[in-house]
PDB file of C-alpha atoms in Angstrom:
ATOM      1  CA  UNK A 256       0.000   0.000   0.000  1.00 94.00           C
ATOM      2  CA  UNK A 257       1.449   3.592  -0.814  1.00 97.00           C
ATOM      3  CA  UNK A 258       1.610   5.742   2.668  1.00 98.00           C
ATOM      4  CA  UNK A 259       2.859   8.960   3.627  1.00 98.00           C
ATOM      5  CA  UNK A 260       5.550   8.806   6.238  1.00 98.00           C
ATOM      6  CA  UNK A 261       5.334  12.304   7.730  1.00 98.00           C
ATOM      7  CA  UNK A 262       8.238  12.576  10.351  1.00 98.00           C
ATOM      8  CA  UNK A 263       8.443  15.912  12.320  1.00 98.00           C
ATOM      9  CA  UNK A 264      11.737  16.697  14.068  1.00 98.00           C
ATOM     10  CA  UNK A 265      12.045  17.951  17.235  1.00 98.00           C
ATOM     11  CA  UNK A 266      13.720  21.250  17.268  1.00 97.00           C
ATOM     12  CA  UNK A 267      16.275  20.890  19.754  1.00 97.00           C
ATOM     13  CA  UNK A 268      17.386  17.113  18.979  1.00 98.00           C
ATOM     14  CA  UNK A 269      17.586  17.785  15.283  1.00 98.00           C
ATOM     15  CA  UNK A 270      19.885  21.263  15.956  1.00 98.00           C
ATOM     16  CA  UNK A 271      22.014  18.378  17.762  1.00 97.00           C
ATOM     17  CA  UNK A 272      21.863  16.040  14.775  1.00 98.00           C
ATOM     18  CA  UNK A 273      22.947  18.829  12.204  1.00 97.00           C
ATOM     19  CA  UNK A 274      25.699  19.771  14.503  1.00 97.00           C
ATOM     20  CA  UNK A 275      26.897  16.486  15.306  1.00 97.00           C
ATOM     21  CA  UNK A 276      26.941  15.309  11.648  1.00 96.00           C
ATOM     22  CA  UNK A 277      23.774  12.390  12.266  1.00 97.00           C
ATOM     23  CA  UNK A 278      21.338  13.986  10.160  1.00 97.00           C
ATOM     24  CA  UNK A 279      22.389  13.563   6.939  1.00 97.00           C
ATOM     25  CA  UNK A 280      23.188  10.373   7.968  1.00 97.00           C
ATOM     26  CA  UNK A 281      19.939   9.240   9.563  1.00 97.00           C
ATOM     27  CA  UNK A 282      18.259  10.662   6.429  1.00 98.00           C
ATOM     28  CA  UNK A 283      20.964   9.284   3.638  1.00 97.00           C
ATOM     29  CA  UNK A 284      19.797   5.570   5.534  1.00 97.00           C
ATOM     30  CA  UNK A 285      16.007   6.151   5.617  1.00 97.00           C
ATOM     31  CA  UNK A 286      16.149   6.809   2.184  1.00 97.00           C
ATOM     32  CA  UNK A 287      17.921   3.512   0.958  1.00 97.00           C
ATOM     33  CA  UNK A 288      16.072   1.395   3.570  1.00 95.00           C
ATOM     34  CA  UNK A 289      12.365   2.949   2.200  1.00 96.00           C
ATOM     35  CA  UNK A 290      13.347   3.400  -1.407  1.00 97.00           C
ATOM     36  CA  UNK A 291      10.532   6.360  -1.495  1.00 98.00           C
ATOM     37  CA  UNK A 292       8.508   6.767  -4.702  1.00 97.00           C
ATOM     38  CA  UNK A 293       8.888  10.903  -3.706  1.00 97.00           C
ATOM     39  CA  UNK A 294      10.693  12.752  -0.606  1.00 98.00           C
ATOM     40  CA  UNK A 295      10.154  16.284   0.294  1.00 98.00           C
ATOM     41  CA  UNK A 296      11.650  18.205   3.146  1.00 98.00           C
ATOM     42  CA  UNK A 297      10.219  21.193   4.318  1.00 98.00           C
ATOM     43  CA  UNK A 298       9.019  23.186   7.771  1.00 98.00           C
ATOM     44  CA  UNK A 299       5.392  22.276   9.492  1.00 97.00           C
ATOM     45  CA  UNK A 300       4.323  24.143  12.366  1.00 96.00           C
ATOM     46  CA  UNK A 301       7.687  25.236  12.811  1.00 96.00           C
ATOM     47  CA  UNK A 302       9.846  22.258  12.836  1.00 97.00           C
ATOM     48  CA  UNK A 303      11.800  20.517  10.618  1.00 98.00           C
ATOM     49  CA  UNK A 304       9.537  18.128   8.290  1.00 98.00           C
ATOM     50  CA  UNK A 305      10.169  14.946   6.160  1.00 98.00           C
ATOM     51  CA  UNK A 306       7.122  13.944   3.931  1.00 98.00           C
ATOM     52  CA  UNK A 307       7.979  10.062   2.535  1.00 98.00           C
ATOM     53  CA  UNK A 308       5.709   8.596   0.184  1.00 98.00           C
ATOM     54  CA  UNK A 309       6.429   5.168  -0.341  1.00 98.00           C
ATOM     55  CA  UNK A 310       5.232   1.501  -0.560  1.00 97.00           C
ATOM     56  CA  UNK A 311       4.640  -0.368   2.422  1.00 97.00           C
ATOM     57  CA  UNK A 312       4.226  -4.048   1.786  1.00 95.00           C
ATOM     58  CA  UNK A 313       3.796  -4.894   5.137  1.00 95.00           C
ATOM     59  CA  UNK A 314       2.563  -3.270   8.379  1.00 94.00           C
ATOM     60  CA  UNK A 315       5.392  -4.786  10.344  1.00 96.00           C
ATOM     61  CA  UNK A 316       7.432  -2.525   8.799  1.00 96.00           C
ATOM     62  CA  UNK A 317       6.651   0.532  10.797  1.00 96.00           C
ATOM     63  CA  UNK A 318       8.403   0.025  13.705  1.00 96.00           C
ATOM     64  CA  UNK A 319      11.701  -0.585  11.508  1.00 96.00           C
ATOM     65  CA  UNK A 320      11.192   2.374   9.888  1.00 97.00           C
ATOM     66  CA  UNK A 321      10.337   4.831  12.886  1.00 97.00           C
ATOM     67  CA  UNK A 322      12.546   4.359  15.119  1.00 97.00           C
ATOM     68  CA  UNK A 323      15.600   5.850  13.608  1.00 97.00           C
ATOM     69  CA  UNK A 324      13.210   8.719  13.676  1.00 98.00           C
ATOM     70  CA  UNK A 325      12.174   8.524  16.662  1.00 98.00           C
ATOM     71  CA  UNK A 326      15.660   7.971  18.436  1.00 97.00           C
ATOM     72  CA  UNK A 327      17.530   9.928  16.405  1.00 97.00           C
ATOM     73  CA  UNK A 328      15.773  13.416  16.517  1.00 98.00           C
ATOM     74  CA  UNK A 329      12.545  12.491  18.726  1.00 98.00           C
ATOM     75  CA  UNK A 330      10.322  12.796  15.987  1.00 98.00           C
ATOM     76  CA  UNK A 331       6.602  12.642  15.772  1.00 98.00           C
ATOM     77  CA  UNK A 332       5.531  10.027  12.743  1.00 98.00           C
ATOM     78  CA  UNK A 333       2.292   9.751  11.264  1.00 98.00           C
ATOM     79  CA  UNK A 334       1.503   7.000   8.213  1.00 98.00           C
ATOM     80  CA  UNK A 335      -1.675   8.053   5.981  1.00 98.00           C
ATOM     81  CA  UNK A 336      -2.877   5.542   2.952  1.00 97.00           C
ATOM     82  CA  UNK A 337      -2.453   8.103   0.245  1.00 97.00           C
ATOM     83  CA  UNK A 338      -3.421   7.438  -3.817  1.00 96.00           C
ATOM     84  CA  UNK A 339      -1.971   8.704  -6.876  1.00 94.00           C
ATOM     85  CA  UNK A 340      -4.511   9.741  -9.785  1.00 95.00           C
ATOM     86  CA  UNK A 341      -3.735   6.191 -11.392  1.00 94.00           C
ATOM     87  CA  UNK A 342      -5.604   4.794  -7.811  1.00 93.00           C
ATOM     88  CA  UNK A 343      -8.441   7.298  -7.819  1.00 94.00           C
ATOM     89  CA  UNK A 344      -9.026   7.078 -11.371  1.00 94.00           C
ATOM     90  CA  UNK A 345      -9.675   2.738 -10.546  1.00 93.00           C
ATOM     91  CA  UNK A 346     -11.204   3.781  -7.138  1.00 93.00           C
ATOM     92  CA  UNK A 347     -13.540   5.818  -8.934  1.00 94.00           C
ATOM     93  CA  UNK A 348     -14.201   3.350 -12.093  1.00 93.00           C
ATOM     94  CA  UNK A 349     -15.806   0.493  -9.173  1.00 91.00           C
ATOM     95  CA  UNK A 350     -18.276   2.888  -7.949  1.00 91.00           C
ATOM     96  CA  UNK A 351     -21.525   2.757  -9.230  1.00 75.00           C
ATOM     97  CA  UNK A 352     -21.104  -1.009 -10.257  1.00 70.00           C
TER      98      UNK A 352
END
């Protein structure tokens, strides 16, 4: 199933992580452990942001791919089910039927 991995840094643990040299590291690892379809990095609410999209074949996985997260710079997570148009436009094709 495609998600959305939104992971939003705590201020203070990510200034550590930049300073100490782990964040490019913890994201450089996310990255070839998820192989995201799209990544985007941006601020939300004020703190650093990481939006993921990627395919999750199994729930199992989220634990694997939080922690670093949340260890690392004591980030919230959040995973939504999200569609491309290709999966709205079949979504949208069964109604009715």
């Amino acid at each position: 199933m495609r998600v959305l991995l939104k992971a939003s840094m705590d201020t203070d643990k990510a200034n550590e992580a930049i300073h100490n040299g782990t964040l490019p590291k913890l994201i450089q690892e996310s990255m070839e452990q998820i192989k995201p379809e799209a990544a985007y990095f941006t601020t939300d609410h004020g703190r650093r942001t990481a939006y993921i999209v990627f395919d999750m074949q199994e729930s199992w996985q989220m634990p694997v791919l939080s922690e670093p997260w949340f260890q690392g710079v004591g980030a919230e997570i959040t995973y939504t089910p999200v569609m491309n148009m290709e999966d709205v436009q079949q979504g949208l094709s069964q109604l009715g039927r």
